[in-house]
């Protein structure tokens, strides 16, 4: 472990006040001994830098998938008081509400007699890759409604059911969204991309449940051994990226204007209730709503293909849940001051609200929120459930994936995409992508092993495993 880090217990570590000048609270991160070699000094520096920001509550936090990011580390979580706190795009990221959802089906692997044909049908139906454009034609008015109404717009337009909205975090709609602070350029980028997968680490994956750890929770979530499911991972596309770019410029000036001392310009921020802070929050919420619609339209596309190929009714393919990874939200949490409304930033982290929380859908409330942790093309994904411990320790937060250990550039140089594809095929996993380069940069070796990351949050009590899902086929952006 790095010098200056203090051990709290077997998987919890503290970055003490003073690690960098000006820290208002300690840093805390969760990591096992066997993952400690993946810890980057730069990511710990970023974790400590976040602790300098005004109004931060209790700790600057990071999950076991921690690695260096823009401003905050990926895997970072921080909560800020309303009166004294700030909001920072560096704590959200460029791909606002990059999230993941899981769709259950009545299929088993034996029902998919020609998996390559299914992969090809999905690949030709769901627009994929850099700059991919949707066949859906939306007007400027439609786009405004998407940014304000979120999944409700998609359901009204025939792209889903009311239960889909209920099974999204925030009901698939952040109510504080505003279109006025969304630039014309951001709208132009978002107009043709609703219902597209995009590129990078985004994917559409065919999976099967190959292990059940909690029968009661699995039954509650509608999951069972041998079941085929579909996982979708994507975000707000060019719209979210442009919103982040636009508001970073404004907030860099605001940081100076309000006299906020920051150790890294990537932590540009503004007071929550300043004009600049409120403008960014409203635009960010608009991008988050767009991202939920994006995943909902792709869900509709997947259901349409499955209905055509296997005769499955729409209602037989329920949305298990949809979680957001890159977002800042107003949430109620218990602190040493009692119950407070805090602005919780999750940058590459997943909300993991525990049993009894009113924000969890009624049909899941006794168990806790479903937590979906995707693997890395060749490795398993997991569904867990949120816990009371997470509410107490991490503002109801847990990891969001395996976490990179190799840059995309390095990954592409390490193993050609064609070799990665061949190796995965030997394991029974079909990979389809727009290019071999996109396969190479997302190779399994570029990530921590997902089961080790999941084991850390289990040992920490932040979320508990329900099922494991093994990939059958993967469409990469």
PDB file of C-alpha atoms in Angstrom, residues 136-302:
ATOM      1  CA  UNK A 136     -35.539   7.604 -34.971  1.00  0.00           C
ATOM      2  CA  UNK A 137     -36.295  11.143 -36.126  1.00  0.00           C
ATOM      3  CA  UNK A 138     -36.985  13.579 -33.307  1.00  0.00           C
ATOM      4  CA  UNK A 139     -37.800  17.266 -33.565  1.00  0.00           C
ATOM      5  CA  UNK A 140     -36.252  20.030 -31.449  1.00  0.00           C
ATOM      6  CA  UNK A 141     -39.481  20.012 -29.429  1.00  0.00           C
ATOM      7  CA  UNK A 142     -39.161  16.231 -28.905  1.00  0.00           C
ATOM      8  CA  UNK A 143     -35.595  16.701 -27.681  1.00  0.00           C
ATOM      9  CA  UNK A 144     -36.709  19.301 -25.144  1.00  0.00           C
ATOM     10  CA  UNK A 145     -39.410  16.932 -23.895  1.00  0.00           C
ATOM     11  CA  UNK A 146     -36.877  14.075 -23.675  1.00  0.00           C
ATOM     12  CA  UNK A 147     -34.549  16.222 -21.559  1.00  0.00           C
ATOM     13  CA  UNK A 148     -37.378  17.245 -19.223  1.00  0.00           C
ATOM     14  CA  UNK A 149     -39.557  14.125 -19.083  1.00  0.00           C
ATOM     15  CA  UNK A 150     -36.964  11.343 -19.336  1.00  0.00           C
ATOM     16  CA  UNK A 151     -38.338   7.803 -19.578  1.00  0.00           C
ATOM     17  CA  UNK A 152     -41.914   9.100 -19.291  1.00  0.00           C
ATOM     18  CA  UNK A 153     -41.456  10.530 -22.803  1.00  0.00           C
ATOM     19  CA  UNK A 154     -40.252   7.180 -24.130  1.00  0.00           C
ATOM     20  CA  UNK A 155     -43.170   5.303 -22.566  1.00  0.00           C
ATOM     21  CA  UNK A 156     -45.693   7.806 -23.975  1.00  0.00           C
ATOM     22  CA  UNK A 157     -44.047   7.461 -27.401  1.00  0.00           C
ATOM     23  CA  UNK A 158     -44.477   3.672 -27.353  1.00  0.00           C
ATOM     24  CA  UNK A 159     -40.922   2.663 -26.439  1.00  0.00           C
ATOM     25  CA  UNK A 160     -41.732   0.972 -23.148  1.00  0.00           C
ATOM     26  CA  UNK A 161     -44.138   0.393 -20.294  1.00  0.00           C
ATOM     27  CA  UNK A 162     -44.948   2.293 -17.106  1.00  0.00           C
ATOM     28  CA  UNK A 163     -43.242  -0.455 -15.131  1.00  0.00           C
ATOM     29  CA  UNK A 164     -40.025   0.304 -17.036  1.00  0.00           C
ATOM     30  CA  UNK A 165     -40.052   3.817 -15.573  1.00  0.00           C
ATOM     31  CA  UNK A 166     -40.713   2.480 -12.074  1.00  0.00           C
ATOM     32  CA  UNK A 167     -37.672   0.213 -12.382  1.00  0.00           C
ATOM     33  CA  UNK A 168     -35.270   3.045 -13.215  1.00  0.00           C
ATOM     34  CA  UNK A 169     -33.273   4.966 -10.628  1.00  0.00           C
ATOM     35  CA  UNK A 170     -35.150   8.228  -9.973  1.00  0.00           C
ATOM     36  CA  UNK A 171     -38.030   6.767 -11.989  1.00  0.00           C
ATOM     37  CA  UNK A 172     -35.951   7.557 -15.074  1.00  0.00           C
ATOM     38  CA  UNK A 173     -36.461  11.289 -14.600  1.00  0.00           C
ATOM     39  CA  UNK A 174     -34.575  13.923 -12.645  1.00  0.00           C
ATOM     40  CA  UNK A 175     -37.173  16.602 -11.861  1.00  0.00           C
ATOM     41  CA  UNK A 176     -34.720  19.525 -11.739  1.00  0.00           C
ATOM     42  CA  UNK A 177     -33.816  19.315 -15.435  1.00  0.00           C
ATOM     43  CA  UNK A 178     -33.760  22.577 -17.376  1.00  0.00           C
ATOM     44  CA  UNK A 179     -33.212  23.025 -21.100  1.00  0.00           C
ATOM     45  CA  UNK A 180     -32.288  26.724 -21.030  1.00  0.00           C
ATOM     46  CA  UNK A 181     -28.654  26.073 -19.976  1.00  0.00           C
ATOM     47  CA  UNK A 182     -28.242  23.378 -22.668  1.00  0.00           C
ATOM     48  CA  UNK A 183     -26.382  24.898 -25.622  1.00  0.00           C
ATOM     49  CA  UNK A 184     -27.498  24.768 -29.236  1.00  0.00           C
ATOM     50  CA  UNK A 185     -24.398  22.710 -30.058  1.00  0.00           C
ATOM     51  CA  UNK A 186     -25.269  20.152 -27.354  1.00  0.00           C
ATOM     52  CA  UNK A 187     -28.782  19.845 -28.796  1.00  0.00           C
ATOM     53  CA  UNK A 188     -27.408  19.431 -32.309  1.00  0.00           C
ATOM     54  CA  UNK A 189     -25.198  16.587 -31.113  1.00  0.00           C
ATOM     55  CA  UNK A 190     -28.038  14.934 -29.195  1.00  0.00           C
ATOM     56  CA  UNK A 191     -30.746  15.151 -31.872  1.00  0.00           C
ATOM     57  CA  UNK A 192     -29.592  12.206 -34.028  1.00  0.00           C
ATOM     58  CA  UNK A 193     -28.246   9.982 -31.246  1.00  0.00           C
ATOM     59  CA  UNK A 194     -31.224   8.967 -29.086  1.00  0.00           C
ATOM     60  CA  UNK A 195     -31.342   5.179 -29.228  1.00  0.00           C
ATOM     61  CA  UNK A 196     -27.673   4.559 -30.078  1.00  0.00           C
ATOM     62  CA  UNK A 197     -25.067   2.555 -28.222  1.00  0.00           C
ATOM     63  CA  UNK A 198     -22.036   4.732 -28.885  1.00  0.00           C
ATOM     64  CA  UNK A 199     -18.435   3.624 -28.485  1.00  0.00           C
ATOM     65  CA  UNK A 200     -15.732   3.064 -25.865  1.00  0.00           C
ATOM     66  CA  UNK A 201     -16.746   0.741 -23.048  1.00  0.00           C
ATOM     67  CA  UNK A 202     -20.431   0.799 -24.006  1.00  0.00           C
ATOM     68  CA  UNK A 203     -21.993  -2.530 -24.863  1.00  0.00           C
ATOM     69  CA  UNK A 204     -25.062  -4.662 -25.388  1.00  0.00           C
ATOM     70  CA  UNK A 205     -24.501  -8.103 -23.930  1.00  0.00           C
ATOM     71  CA  UNK A 206     -26.385 -11.405 -24.004  1.00  0.00           C
ATOM     72  CA  UNK A 207     -25.908 -13.178 -20.689  1.00  0.00           C
ATOM     73  CA  UNK A 208     -27.109 -16.176 -18.744  1.00  0.00           C
ATOM     74  CA  UNK A 209     -27.558 -16.477 -14.988  1.00  0.00           C
ATOM     75  CA  UNK A 210     -25.016 -19.122 -14.026  1.00  0.00           C
ATOM     76  CA  UNK A 211     -24.969 -18.722 -10.219  1.00  0.00           C
ATOM     77  CA  UNK A 212     -27.564 -17.687  -7.639  1.00  0.00           C
ATOM     78  CA  UNK A 213     -26.275 -16.491  -4.254  1.00  0.00           C
ATOM     79  CA  UNK A 214     -29.507 -15.222  -2.667  1.00  0.00           C
ATOM     80  CA  UNK A 215     -32.618 -17.131  -3.728  1.00  0.00           C
ATOM     81  CA  UNK A 216     -35.089 -14.780  -2.062  1.00  0.00           C
ATOM     82  CA  UNK A 217     -33.586 -11.649  -3.588  1.00  0.00           C
ATOM     83  CA  UNK A 218     -33.232 -13.335  -6.996  1.00  0.00           C
ATOM     84  CA  UNK A 219     -36.900 -14.306  -6.927  1.00  0.00           C
ATOM     85  CA  UNK A 220     -37.841 -10.750  -5.957  1.00  0.00           C
ATOM     86  CA  UNK A 221     -35.861  -9.388  -8.908  1.00  0.00           C
ATOM     87  CA  UNK A 222     -37.352 -11.997 -11.293  1.00  0.00           C
ATOM     88  CA  UNK A 223     -34.060 -13.805 -11.881  1.00  0.00           C
ATOM     89  CA  UNK A 224     -33.340 -17.557 -11.874  1.00  0.00           C
ATOM     90  CA  UNK A 225     -30.559 -19.989 -12.789  1.00  0.00           C
ATOM     91  CA  UNK A 226     -30.204 -20.636 -16.517  1.00  0.00           C
ATOM     92  CA  UNK A 227     -32.187 -17.547 -17.525  1.00  0.00           C
ATOM     93  CA  UNK A 228     -31.043 -15.451 -20.501  1.00  0.00           C
ATOM     94  CA  UNK A 229     -30.817 -11.711 -19.842  1.00  0.00           C
ATOM     95  CA  UNK A 230     -29.672  -8.674 -21.789  1.00  0.00           C
ATOM     96  CA  UNK A 231     -27.483  -5.936 -20.338  1.00  0.00           C
ATOM     97  CA  UNK A 232     -27.209  -2.458 -21.860  1.00  0.00           C
ATOM     98  CA  UNK A 233     -24.417  -0.040 -20.932  1.00  0.00           C
ATOM     99  CA  UNK A 234     -24.408   3.458 -22.444  1.00  0.00           C
ATOM    100  CA  UNK A 235     -25.008   7.093 -21.563  1.00  0.00           C
ATOM    101  CA  UNK A 236     -25.946  10.542 -22.846  1.00  0.00           C
ATOM    102  CA  UNK A 237     -23.768  10.433 -25.964  1.00  0.00           C
ATOM    103  CA  UNK A 238     -22.646  13.715 -27.549  1.00  0.00           C
ATOM    104  CA  UNK A 239     -25.301  15.716 -25.708  1.00  0.00           C
ATOM    105  CA  UNK A 240     -23.850  14.948 -22.278  1.00  0.00           C
ATOM    106  CA  UNK A 241     -20.274  15.387 -23.432  1.00  0.00           C
ATOM    107  CA  UNK A 242     -21.038  18.827 -24.850  1.00  0.00           C
ATOM    108  CA  UNK A 243     -22.922  19.907 -21.724  1.00  0.00           C
ATOM    109  CA  UNK A 244     -19.914  18.987 -19.607  1.00  0.00           C
ATOM    110  CA  UNK A 245     -17.555  20.823 -21.978  1.00  0.00           C
ATOM    111  CA  UNK A 246     -19.730  23.948 -22.043  1.00  0.00           C
ATOM    112  CA  UNK A 247     -20.198  24.209 -18.299  1.00  0.00           C
ATOM    113  CA  UNK A 248     -16.606  23.427 -17.410  1.00  0.00           C
ATOM    114  CA  UNK A 249     -15.632  26.684 -19.081  1.00  0.00           C
ATOM    115  CA  UNK A 250     -18.213  28.600 -17.061  1.00  0.00           C
ATOM    116  CA  UNK A 251     -17.324  26.895 -13.795  1.00  0.00           C
ATOM    117  CA  UNK A 252     -13.592  27.477 -14.235  1.00  0.00           C
ATOM    118  CA  UNK A 253     -14.377  31.208 -14.201  1.00  0.00           C
ATOM    119  CA  UNK A 254     -16.869  30.776 -11.339  1.00  0.00           C
ATOM    120  CA  UNK A 255     -14.248  29.036  -9.196  1.00  0.00           C
ATOM    121  CA  UNK A 256     -12.100  32.149  -9.369  1.00  0.00           C
ATOM    122  CA  UNK A 257     -15.048  34.528  -9.017  1.00  0.00           C
ATOM    123  CA  UNK A 258     -16.214  32.918  -5.774  1.00  0.00           C
ATOM    124  CA  UNK A 259     -12.679  32.641  -4.405  1.00  0.00           C
ATOM    125  CA  UNK A 260     -12.758  28.849  -4.136  1.00  0.00           C
ATOM    126  CA  UNK A 261      -9.305  27.361  -3.593  1.00  0.00           C
ATOM    127  CA  UNK A 262      -8.856  24.087  -5.512  1.00  0.00           C
ATOM    128  CA  UNK A 263      -5.710  21.957  -5.850  1.00  0.00           C
ATOM    129  CA  UNK A 264      -6.540  20.884  -9.416  1.00  0.00           C
ATOM    130  CA  UNK A 265      -8.231  22.940 -12.141  1.00  0.00           C
ATOM    131  CA  UNK A 266     -10.153  19.801 -13.145  1.00  0.00           C
ATOM    132  CA  UNK A 267     -12.134  20.289  -9.920  1.00  0.00           C
ATOM    133  CA  UNK A 268     -13.679  23.521 -11.246  1.00  0.00           C
ATOM    134  CA  UNK A 269     -16.858  24.107  -9.281  1.00  0.00           C
ATOM    135  CA  UNK A 270     -19.400  26.649  -8.066  1.00  0.00           C
ATOM    136  CA  UNK A 271     -21.603  26.985  -4.980  1.00  0.00           C
ATOM    137  CA  UNK A 272     -24.659  24.757  -5.352  1.00  0.00           C
ATOM    138  CA  UNK A 273     -27.101  27.635  -5.291  1.00  0.00           C
ATOM    139  CA  UNK A 274     -25.102  30.090  -7.364  1.00  0.00           C
ATOM    140  CA  UNK A 275     -26.421  30.906 -10.864  1.00  0.00           C
ATOM    141  CA  UNK A 276     -23.536  28.934 -12.383  1.00  0.00           C
ATOM    142  CA  UNK A 277     -24.063  25.946 -10.088  1.00  0.00           C
ATOM    143  CA  UNK A 278     -27.789  25.822 -10.714  1.00  0.00           C
ATOM    144  CA  UNK A 279     -27.314  26.158 -14.474  1.00  0.00           C
ATOM    145  CA  UNK A 280     -24.910  23.198 -14.561  1.00  0.00           C
ATOM    146  CA  UNK A 281     -27.157  21.096 -12.321  1.00  0.00           C
ATOM    147  CA  UNK A 282     -30.182  21.751 -14.543  1.00  0.00           C
ATOM    148  CA  UNK A 283     -28.275  20.947 -17.739  1.00  0.00           C
ATOM    149  CA  UNK A 284     -26.693  17.850 -16.168  1.00  0.00           C
ATOM    150  CA  UNK A 285     -30.156  16.611 -15.115  1.00  0.00           C
ATOM    151  CA  UNK A 286     -31.378  17.177 -18.678  1.00  0.00           C
ATOM    152  CA  UNK A 287     -28.522  15.012 -19.991  1.00  0.00           C
ATOM    153  CA  UNK A 288     -29.321  12.353 -17.385  1.00  0.00           C
ATOM    154  CA  UNK A 289     -32.921  12.228 -18.587  1.00  0.00           C
ATOM    155  CA  UNK A 290     -31.718  11.955 -22.185  1.00  0.00           C
ATOM    156  CA  UNK A 291     -29.498   9.008 -21.189  1.00  0.00           C
ATOM    157  CA  UNK A 292     -32.436   7.152 -19.629  1.00  0.00           C
ATOM    158  CA  UNK A 293     -34.390   7.640 -22.853  1.00  0.00           C
ATOM    159  CA  UNK A 294     -31.393   6.423 -24.847  1.00  0.00           C
ATOM    160  CA  UNK A 295     -31.259   3.157 -22.889  1.00  0.00           C
ATOM    161  CA  UNK A 296     -35.050   2.841 -23.024  1.00  0.00           C
ATOM    162  CA  UNK A 297     -35.158   3.111 -26.817  1.00  0.00           C
ATOM    163  CA  UNK A 298     -32.393   0.491 -27.093  1.00  0.00           C
ATOM    164  CA  UNK A 299     -34.438  -1.713 -24.752  1.00  0.00           C
ATOM    165  CA  UNK A 300     -37.372  -1.365 -27.141  1.00  0.00           C
ATOM    166  CA  UNK A 301     -35.105  -2.303 -30.064  1.00  0.00           C
ATOM    167  CA  UNK A 302     -33.900  -5.422 -28.219  1.00  0.00           C
TER     168      UNK A 302
END
